[in-house]
Coordinates of C-alpha atoms and ligand atoms in Angstrom, one line a residue:
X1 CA -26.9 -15.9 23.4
X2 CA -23.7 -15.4 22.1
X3 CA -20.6 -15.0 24.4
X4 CA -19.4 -11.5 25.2
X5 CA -16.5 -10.8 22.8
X6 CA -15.9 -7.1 22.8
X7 CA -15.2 -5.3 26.3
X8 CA -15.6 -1.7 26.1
X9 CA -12.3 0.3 27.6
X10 CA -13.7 3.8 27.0
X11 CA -16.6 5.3 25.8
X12 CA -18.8 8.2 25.7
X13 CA -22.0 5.5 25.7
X14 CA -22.7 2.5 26.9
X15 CA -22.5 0.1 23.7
X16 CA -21.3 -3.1 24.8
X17 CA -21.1 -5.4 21.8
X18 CA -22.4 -8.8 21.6
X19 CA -21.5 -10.8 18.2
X20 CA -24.1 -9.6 15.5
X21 CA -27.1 -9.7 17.6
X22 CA -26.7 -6.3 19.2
X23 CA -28.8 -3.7 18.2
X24 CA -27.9 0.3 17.7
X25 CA -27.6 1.8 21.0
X26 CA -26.7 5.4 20.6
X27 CA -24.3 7.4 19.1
X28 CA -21.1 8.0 20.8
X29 CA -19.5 11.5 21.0
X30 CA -16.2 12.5 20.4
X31 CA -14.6 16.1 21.1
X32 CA -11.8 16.8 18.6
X33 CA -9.6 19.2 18.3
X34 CA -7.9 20.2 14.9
X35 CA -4.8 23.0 15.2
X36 CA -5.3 24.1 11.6
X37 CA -3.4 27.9 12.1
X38 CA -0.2 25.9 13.2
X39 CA 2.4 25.1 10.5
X40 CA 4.1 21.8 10.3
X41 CA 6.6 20.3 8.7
X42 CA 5.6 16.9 8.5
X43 CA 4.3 16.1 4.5
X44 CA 2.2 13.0 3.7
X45 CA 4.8 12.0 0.8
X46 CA 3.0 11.1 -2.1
X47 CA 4.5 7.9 -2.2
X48 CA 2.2 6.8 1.0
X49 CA 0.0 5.9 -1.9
X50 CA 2.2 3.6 -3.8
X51 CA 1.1 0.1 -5.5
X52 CA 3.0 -3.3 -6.3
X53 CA 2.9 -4.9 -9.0
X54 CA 3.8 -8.8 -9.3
X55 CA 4.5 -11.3 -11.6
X56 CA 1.6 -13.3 -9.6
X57 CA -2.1 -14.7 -10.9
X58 CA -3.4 -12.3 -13.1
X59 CA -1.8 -9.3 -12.2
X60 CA 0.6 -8.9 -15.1
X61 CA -1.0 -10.5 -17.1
X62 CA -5.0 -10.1 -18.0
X63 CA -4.9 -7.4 -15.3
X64 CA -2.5 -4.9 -17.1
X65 CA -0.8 -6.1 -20.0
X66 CA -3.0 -7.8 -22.4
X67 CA -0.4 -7.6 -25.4
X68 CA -1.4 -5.3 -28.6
X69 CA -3.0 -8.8 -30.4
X70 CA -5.8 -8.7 -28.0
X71 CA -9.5 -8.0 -28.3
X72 CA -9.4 -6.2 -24.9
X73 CA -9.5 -2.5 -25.8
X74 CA -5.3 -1.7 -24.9
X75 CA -3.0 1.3 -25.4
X76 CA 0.5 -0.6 -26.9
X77 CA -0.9 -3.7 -25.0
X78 CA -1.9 -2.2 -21.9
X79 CA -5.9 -2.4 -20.6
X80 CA -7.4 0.7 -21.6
X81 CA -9.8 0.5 -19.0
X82 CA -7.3 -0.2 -15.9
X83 CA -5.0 2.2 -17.2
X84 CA -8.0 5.1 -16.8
X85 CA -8.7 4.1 -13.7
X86 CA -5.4 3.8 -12.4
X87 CA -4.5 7.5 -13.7
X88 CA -7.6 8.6 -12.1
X89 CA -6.1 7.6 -8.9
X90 CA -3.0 9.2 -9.3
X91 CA -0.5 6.1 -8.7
X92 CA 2.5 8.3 -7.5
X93 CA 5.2 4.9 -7.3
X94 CA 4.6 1.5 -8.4
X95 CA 7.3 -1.6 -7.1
X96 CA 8.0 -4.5 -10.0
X97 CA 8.7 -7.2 -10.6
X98 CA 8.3 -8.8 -7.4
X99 CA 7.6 -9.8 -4.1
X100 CA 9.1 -13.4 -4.0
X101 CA 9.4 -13.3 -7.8
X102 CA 11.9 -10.4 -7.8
X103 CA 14.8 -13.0 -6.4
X104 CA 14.2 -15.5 -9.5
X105 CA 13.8 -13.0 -12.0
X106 CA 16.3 -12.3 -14.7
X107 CA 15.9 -9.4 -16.3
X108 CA 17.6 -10.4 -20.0
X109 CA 15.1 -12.8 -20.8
X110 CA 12.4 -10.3 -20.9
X111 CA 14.1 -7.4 -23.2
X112 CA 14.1 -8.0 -27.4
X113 CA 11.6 -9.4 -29.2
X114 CA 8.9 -10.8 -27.6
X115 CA 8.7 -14.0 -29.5
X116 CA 12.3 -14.7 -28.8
X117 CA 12.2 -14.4 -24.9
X118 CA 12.9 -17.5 -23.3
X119 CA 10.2 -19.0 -20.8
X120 CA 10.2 -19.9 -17.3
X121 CA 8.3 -21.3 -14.3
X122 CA 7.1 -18.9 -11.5
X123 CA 7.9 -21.3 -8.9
X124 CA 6.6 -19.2 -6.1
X125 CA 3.3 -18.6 -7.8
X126 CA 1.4 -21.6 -8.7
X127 CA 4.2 -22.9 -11.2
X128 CA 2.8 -20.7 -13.8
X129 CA 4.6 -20.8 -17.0
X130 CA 5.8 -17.3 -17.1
X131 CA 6.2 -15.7 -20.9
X132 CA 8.1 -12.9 -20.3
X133 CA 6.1 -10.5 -23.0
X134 CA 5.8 -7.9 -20.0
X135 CA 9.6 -7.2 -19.2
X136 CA 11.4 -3.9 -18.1
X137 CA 10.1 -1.8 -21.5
X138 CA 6.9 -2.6 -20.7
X139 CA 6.8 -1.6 -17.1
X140 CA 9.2 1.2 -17.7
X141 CA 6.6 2.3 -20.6
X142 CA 3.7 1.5 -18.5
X143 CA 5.2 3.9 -15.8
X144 CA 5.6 6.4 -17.9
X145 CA 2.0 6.1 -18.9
X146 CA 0.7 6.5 -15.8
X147 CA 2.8 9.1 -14.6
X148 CA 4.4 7.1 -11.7
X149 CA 8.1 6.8 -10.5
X150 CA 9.3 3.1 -10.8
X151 CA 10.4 1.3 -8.4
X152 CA 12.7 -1.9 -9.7
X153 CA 12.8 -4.7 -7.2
X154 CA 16.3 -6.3 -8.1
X155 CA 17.3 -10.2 -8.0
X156 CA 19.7 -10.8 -4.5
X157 CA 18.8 -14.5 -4.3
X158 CA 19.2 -16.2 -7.4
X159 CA 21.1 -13.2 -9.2
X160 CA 24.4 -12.3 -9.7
X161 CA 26.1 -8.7 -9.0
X162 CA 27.3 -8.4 -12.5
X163 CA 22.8 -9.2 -13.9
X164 CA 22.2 -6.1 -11.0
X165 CA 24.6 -4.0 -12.2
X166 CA 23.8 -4.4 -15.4
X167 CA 20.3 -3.5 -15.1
X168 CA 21.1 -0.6 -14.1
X169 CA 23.0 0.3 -16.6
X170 CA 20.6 -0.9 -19.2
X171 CA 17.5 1.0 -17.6
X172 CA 19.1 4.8 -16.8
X173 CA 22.5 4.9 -19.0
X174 CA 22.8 7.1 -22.0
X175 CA 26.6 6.6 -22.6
X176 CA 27.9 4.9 -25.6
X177 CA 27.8 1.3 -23.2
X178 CA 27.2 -2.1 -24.3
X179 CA 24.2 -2.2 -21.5
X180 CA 22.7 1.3 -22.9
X181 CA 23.6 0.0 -26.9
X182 CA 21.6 -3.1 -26.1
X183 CA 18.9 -0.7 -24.7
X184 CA 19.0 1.1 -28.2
X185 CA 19.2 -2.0 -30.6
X186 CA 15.5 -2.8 -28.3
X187 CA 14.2 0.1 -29.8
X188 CA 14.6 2.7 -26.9
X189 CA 16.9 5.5 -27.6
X190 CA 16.8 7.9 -24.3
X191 CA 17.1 6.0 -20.9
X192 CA 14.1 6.1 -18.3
X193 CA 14.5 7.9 -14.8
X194 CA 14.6 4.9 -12.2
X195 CA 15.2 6.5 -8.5
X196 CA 13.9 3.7 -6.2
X197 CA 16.2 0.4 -6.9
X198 CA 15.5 -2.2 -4.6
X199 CA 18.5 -4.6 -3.4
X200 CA 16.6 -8.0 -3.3
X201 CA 13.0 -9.0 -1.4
X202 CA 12.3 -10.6 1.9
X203 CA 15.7 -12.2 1.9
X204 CA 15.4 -13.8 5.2
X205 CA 13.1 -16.3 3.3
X206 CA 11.4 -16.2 -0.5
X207 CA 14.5 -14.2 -1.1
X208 CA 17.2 -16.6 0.1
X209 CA 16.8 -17.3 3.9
X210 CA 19.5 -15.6 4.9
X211 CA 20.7 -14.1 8.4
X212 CA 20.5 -10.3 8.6
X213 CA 24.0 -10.3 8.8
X214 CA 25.0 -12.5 5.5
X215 CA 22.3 -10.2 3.9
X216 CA 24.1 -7.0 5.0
X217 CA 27.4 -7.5 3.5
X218 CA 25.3 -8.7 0.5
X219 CA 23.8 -5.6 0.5
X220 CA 26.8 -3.8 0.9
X221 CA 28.6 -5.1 -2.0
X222 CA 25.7 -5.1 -4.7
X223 CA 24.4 -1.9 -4.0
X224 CA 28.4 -0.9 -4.3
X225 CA 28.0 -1.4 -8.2
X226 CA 24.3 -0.1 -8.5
X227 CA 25.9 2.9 -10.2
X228 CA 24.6 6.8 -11.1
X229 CA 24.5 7.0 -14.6
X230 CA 23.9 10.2 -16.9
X231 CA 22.4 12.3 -14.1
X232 CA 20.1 9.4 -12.7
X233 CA 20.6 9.3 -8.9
X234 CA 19.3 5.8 -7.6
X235 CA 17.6 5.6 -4.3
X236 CA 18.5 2.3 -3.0
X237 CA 16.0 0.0 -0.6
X238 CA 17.4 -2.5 1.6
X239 CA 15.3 -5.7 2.1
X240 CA 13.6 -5.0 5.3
X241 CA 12.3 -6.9 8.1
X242 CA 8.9 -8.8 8.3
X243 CA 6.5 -7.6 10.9
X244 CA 8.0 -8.0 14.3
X245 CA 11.8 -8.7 13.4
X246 CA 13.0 -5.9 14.8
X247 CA 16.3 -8.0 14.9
X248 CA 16.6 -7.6 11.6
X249 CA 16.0 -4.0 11.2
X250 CA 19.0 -3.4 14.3
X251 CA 21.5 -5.4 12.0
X252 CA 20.9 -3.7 9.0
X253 CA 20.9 -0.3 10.7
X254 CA 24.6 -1.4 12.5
X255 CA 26.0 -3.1 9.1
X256 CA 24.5 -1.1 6.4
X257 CA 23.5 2.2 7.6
X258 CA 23.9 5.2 5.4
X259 CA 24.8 3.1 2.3
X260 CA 21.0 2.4 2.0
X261 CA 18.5 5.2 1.5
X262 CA 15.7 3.3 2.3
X263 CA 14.9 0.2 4.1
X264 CA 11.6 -1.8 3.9
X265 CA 8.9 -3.6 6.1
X266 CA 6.3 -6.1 5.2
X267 CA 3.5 -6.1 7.0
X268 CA 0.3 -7.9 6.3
X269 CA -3.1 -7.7 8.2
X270 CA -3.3 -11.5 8.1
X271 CA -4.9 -13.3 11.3
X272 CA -3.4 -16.9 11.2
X273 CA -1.9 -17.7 8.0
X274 CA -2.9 -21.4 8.1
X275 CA -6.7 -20.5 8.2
X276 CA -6.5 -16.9 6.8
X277 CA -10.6 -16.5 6.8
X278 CA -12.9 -16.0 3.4
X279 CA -12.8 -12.9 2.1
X280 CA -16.9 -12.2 1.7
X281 CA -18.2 -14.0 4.5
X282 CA -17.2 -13.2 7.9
X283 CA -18.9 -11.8 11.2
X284 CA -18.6 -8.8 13.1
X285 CA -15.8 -10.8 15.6
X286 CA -13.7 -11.0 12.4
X287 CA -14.2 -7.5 11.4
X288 CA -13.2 -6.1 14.6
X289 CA -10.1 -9.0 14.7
X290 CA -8.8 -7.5 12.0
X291 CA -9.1 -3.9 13.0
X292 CA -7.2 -5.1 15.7
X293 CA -4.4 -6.7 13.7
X294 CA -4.3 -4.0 10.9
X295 CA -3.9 -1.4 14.0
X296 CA -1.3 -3.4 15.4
X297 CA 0.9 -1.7 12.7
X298 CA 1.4 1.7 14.2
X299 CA 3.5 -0.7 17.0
X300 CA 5.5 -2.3 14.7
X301 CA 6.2 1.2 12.9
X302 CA 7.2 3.5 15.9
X303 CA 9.7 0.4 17.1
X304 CA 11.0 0.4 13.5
X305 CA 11.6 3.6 14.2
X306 CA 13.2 3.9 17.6
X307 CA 15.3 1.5 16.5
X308 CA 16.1 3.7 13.2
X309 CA 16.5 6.7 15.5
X310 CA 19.0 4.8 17.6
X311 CA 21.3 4.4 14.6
X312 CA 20.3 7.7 12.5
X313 CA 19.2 10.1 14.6
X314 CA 19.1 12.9 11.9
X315 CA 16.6 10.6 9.6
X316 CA 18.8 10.4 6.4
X317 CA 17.2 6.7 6.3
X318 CA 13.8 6.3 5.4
X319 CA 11.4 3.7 6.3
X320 CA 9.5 1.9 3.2
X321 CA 6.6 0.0 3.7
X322 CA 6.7 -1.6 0.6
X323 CA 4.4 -4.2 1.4
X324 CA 0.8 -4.4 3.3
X325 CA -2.9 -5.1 3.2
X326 CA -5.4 -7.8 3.9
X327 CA -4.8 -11.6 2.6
X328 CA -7.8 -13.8 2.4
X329 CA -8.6 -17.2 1.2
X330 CA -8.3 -16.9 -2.6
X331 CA -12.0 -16.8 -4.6
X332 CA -13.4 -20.8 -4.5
X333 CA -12.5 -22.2 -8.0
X334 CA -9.6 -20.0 -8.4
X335 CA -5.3 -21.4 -8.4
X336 CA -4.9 -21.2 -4.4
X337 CA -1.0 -19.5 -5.7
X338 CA -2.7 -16.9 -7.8
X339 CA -3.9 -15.2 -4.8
X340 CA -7.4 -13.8 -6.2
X341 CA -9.5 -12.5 -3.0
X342 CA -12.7 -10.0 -2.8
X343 CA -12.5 -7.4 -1.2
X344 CA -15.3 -5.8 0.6
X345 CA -16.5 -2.7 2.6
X346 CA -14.4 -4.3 5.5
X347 CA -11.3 -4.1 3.4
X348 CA -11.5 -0.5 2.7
X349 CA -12.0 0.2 6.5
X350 CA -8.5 -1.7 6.9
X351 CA -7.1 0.8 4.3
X352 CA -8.4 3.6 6.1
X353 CA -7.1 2.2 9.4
X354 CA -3.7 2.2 8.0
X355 CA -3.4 5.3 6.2
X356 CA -4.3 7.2 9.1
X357 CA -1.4 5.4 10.7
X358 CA 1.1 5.9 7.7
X359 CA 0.0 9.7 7.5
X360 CA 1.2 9.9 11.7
X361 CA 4.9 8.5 10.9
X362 CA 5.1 10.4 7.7
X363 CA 8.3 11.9 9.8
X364 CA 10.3 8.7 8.6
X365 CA 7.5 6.8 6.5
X366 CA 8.5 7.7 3.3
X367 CA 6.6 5.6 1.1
X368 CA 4.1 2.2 1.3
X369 CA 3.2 0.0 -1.2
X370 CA -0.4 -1.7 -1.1
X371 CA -0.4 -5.7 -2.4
X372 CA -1.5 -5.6 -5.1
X373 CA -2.6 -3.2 -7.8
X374 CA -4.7 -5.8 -10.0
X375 CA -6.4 -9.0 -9.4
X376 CA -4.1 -10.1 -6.9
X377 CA -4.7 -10.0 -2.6
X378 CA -6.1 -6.0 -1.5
X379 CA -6.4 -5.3 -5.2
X380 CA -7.8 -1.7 -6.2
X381 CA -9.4 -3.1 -9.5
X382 CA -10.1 -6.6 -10.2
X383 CA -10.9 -7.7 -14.0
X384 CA -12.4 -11.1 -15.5
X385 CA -11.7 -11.3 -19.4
X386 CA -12.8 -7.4 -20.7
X387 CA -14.7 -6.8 -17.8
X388 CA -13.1 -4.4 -14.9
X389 CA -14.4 -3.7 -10.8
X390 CA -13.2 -0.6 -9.0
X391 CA -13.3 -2.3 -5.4
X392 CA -13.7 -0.5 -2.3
X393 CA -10.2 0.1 -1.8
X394 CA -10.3 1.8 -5.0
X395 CA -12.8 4.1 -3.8
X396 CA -11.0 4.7 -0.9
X397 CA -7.5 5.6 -2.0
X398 CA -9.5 8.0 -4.6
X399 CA -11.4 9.6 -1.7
X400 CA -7.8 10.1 0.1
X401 CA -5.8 12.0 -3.1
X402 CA -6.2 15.0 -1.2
X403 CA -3.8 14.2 1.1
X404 CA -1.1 13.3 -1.2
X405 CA 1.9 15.7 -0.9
X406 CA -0.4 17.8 1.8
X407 CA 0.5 19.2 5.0
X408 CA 0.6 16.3 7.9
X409 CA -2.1 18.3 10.5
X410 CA -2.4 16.4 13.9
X411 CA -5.8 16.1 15.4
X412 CA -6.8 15.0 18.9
X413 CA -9.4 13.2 20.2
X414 CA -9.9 10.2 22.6
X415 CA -11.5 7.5 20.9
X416 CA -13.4 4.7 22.4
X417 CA -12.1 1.7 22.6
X418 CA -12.7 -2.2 22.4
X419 CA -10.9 -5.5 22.8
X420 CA -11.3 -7.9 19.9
X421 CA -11.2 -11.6 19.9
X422 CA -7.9 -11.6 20.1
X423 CA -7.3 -9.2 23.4
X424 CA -5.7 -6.7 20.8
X425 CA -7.2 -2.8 21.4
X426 CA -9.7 -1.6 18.5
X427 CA -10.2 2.3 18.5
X428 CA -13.2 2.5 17.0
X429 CA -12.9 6.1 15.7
X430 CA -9.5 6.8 13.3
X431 CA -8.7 10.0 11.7
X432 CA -6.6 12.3 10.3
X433 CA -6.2 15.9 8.2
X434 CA -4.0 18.0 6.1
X435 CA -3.7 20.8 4.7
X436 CA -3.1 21.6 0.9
X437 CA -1.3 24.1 -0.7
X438 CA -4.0 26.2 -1.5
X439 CA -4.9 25.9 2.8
X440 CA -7.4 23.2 1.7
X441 CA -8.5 21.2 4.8
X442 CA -9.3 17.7 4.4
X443 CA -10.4 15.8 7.1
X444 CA -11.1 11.8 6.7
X445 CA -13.0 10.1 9.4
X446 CA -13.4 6.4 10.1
X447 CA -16.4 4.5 12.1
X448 CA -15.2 1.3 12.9
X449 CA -17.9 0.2 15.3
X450 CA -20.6 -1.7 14.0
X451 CA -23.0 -0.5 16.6
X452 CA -23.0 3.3 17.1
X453 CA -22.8 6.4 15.2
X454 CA -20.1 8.7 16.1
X455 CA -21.2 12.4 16.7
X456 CA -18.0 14.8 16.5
X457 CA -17.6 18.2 17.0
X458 CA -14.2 19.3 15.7
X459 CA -12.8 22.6 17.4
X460 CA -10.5 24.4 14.6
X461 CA -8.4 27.1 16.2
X462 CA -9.3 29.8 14.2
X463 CA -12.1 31.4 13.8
X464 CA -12.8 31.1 10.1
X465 CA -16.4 29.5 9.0
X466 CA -15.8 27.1 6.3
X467 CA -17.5 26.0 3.5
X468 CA -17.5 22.8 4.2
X469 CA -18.3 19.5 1.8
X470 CA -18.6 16.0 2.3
X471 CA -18.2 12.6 1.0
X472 CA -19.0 8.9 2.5
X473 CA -17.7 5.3 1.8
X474 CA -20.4 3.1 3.4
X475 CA -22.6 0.1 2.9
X476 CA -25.6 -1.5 4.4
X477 CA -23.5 -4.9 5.0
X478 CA -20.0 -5.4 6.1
X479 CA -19.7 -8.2 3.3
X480 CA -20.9 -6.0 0.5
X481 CA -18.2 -6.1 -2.1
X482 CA -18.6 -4.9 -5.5
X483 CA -19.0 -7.9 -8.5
X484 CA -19.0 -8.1 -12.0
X485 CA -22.8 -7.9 -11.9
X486 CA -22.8 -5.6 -9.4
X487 CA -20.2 -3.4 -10.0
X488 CA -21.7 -0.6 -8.2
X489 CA -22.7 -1.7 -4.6
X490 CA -20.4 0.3 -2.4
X491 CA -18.9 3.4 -4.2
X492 CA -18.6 7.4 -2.8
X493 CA -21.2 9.4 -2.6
X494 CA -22.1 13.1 -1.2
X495 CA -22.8 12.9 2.6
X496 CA -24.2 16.6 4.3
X497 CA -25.0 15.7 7.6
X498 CA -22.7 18.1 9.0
X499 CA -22.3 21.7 10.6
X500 CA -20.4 24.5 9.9
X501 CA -20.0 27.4 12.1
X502 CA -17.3 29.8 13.3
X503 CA -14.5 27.7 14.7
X504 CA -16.0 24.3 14.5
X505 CA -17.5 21.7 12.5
X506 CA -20.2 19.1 13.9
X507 CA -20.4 16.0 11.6
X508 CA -22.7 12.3 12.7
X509 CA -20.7 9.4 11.3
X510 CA -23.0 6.1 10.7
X511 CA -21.3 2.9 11.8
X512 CA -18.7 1.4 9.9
X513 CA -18.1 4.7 7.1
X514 CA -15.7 6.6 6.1
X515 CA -16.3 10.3 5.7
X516 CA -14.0 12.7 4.3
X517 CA -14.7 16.7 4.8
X518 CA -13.1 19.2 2.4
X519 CA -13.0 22.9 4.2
X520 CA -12.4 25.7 2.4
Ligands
LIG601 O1 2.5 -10.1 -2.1 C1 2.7 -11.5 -2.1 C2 4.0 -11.9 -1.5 O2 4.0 -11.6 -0.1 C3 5.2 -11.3 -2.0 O3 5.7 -11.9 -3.2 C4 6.2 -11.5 -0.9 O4 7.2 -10.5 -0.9 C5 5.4 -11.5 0.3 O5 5.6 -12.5 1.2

């Protein structure tokens, strides 16, 4: 028999788990409580929902830009099919050109014709000779598109003050400039809007493995001549800390403070980087391990964010989590720097995990970034040649639009809890609500635990009777993952085992789902 790895702390039922063997026990119940008359001025920024886009594998390139030559159905050289799928999502932000590409990226040799711009090697990612057909037009263009704010990481590193500045000037300048004439002679008259500007990426290593103290008076004096041009106000991120570095995030606060509007945090649900775990085929241990880990990252935030109250107690500075998601072995057969992984049912319960979390410290949490939009680690779509898969996360963040922009509603519960391999705490229930403009409730609900079903009755404090519908994100196996033959193994569907009366709503969750309720 296999040994005991899970230890229940608290539960309604006795479900002690025992690797895979176990089977069903019962259902665990949960009493929740959802203050829906109160008002609160907490929003769940759009921006929660943001994506990242690298110059990495195939997520430029084959993954969204195809160039207007190709045979795959594109719009002016962008996919025609990701490009749907991506607006059906509603992208609100999208960060380019890097991640650990940003800091040896120089913007002039991707502007002009295409055929002209000078080549280079992507020495962070696999060597890869790197074109420079996709440059800021097209990803300016390809925001515009989609409907999306940009968000330009800019080059700290390798880069000068002077290339920054420039940039800037190039991208939101409509004077009669040599940066904004060059912009022209490129063929684009009016400049874009570009609000989030970021000041170089993970500088205390890909970036330049600097101390947070060299890095602030860095910051200081480039985002000095990241300038306001023609009515464009630039929102400036400071490169934040990794994970735990709570060092770094003091220093900045101390050296930098109110010159930055933002300041990031990377944080990836990664076990042990030097054995990071297949993607497809794991057991329930690893499931729950990484429940654990991508929990951890309510910790990390809320001592972000003492630490950002300690400095700026009136929260002029936000925290941007411009970074985060699972990271797997890449796909067998595929460039180990190109960073192609599956994703399964297990990595959309990660995503839910975390959002719940984001949407709690939405109070300072101003935006987060998932890694990466295409083809490339948690990837919402992955593509081979013309083909396209919506992956689970994909389904997920669709099922969460709702709460874009709502109104942050607290819920309480107690949820049960277990220890993973690792001694970290796994809540096996996560939740959360808002409320729309319109007083639209939406409620989403996650089942962690592979064993029970979770029976809730949710108390609302009024004593309205809702029409009530539902939705589920499930699958029979934790591996399932969607595939190029099989591109429709774990998607939404309707889900009506629920009650509605007066004042409260009694919905069964089956292990491991997700199950948003709309109330209206
Ligand atoms: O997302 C992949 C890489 O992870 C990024 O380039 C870097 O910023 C981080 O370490």
């Amino acid at each position: 028999m296999k040994k005991l790895l899970l230890t229940v702390l608290l539960c309604g039922a006795i479900s002690c788990v025992m690797g895979q063997e176990q089977k069903k026990v019962t259902a665990t119940d949960v009493q929740m409580t959802l203050h829906n008359k109160a008002t609160s001025t907490q929003r769940i920024p759009k921006e929660i929902y943001g994506h990242f886009a690298e110059h990495l594998g195939r997520c430029i390139y084959g993954g969204i830009w195809v160039g207007e030559k190709s045979e795959i159905p594109n719009e002016k050289g962008y996919r025609v099919d990701v490009l749907e799928a991506l607006r059906a999502l509603k992208v609100p932000v999208l960060r380019w050109p890097g991640g650990c590409f940003a800091d040896e990226y120089h913007w002039m040799d991707g502007i002009g014709p295409r055929e002209k711009r000078p080549k280079m090697v992507n020495t962070n990612w696999g060597g890869t000779v790197e074109d420079n057909s996709f440059g800021t037009h097209e990803f300016l263009n390809f925001c515009e598109l989609l409907g999306c704010e940009p968000y330009v990481n800019g080059n700290v590193g390798s880069g000068s003050v002077e290339e920054m500045a420039k940039w800037v000037e190039y991208m939101t300048s409509d004077a009669d400039s040599p940066m904004a004439n060059l912009r022209r002679e490129n063929g684009r008259d009016k400049p874009w809007k570009v609000k989030y500007f970021g000041v170089g990426n993970e500088n205390w290593g890909c970036g330049g493995n600097m101390y947070p103290e060299y890095y602030s008076d860095l910051y200081r004096r480039y985002a000095t001549f990241c300038k306001n041009y023609s009515g464009n106000r630039l929102y400036r991120i400071a490169c934040g800390a990794s994970d735990y570095d709570y060092n770094w995030t003091d220093v900045l606060m101390r050296r930098v403070g109110r010159q930055m509007q933002g300041l990031s945090l990377h944080y990836y649900s990664v076990l042990d980087w030097g054995r990071k775990g297949s993607a497809t085929d794991f057991n329930s241990d690893d499931w729950y391990a990484v429940m654990g880990k991508c929990s951890e990252v309510e910790t990390v935030i809320k001592r972000h964010c003492e630490i950002m109250d300690r400095y700026d107690p009136t929260r002029r500075i936000d925290l941007i989590l411009d970074e985060w998601g699972t990271w797997w072995n890449v796909e067998p057969g595929t460039n180990p720097g190109h960073l192609y992984q599956q994703n399964t049912l297990r990595d959309a319960m990660v995503a839910a995990v975390s959002l719940n979390i984001f949407h709690k410290y939405t109070y300072r949490l101003k935006m987060a970034n998932i890694a990466q939009m295409v083809n490339v680690l948690q990837s919402v779509i992955l593509t081979r040649d013309d083909e396209m898969v919506l992956t689970p996360t994909y389904h997920l963040f669709k099922m969460y639009i709702p709460h874009q922009g709502a109104e942050y509603l607290p819920l309480h519960y107690e949820s049960k809890q277990l220890r993973d391999k690792n001694n970290r705490v796994v809540n096996t229930l996560s939740a959360t609500a808002s409320r729309a403009d319109d007083g639209t409730v939406t409620i989403t609900l996650a089942n962690v635990d592979l064993e029970s079903d979770c029976r809730i009755t949710i108390a609302l404090d009024d004593d309205k009777k809702y029409d009530v519908s539902g939705s589920i994100l499930t699958s029979k196996n934790i591996t399932d993952h969607n595939t190029f033959e099989n591109p429709e193994c774990i998607k939404t569907v309707k889900y009506d085992d629920f009650k509605s009366q007066k004042g409260s709503v009694e919905v069964v969750l089956p292990t491991k789902s997700i199950v948003t309720l709309t109330l209206k």
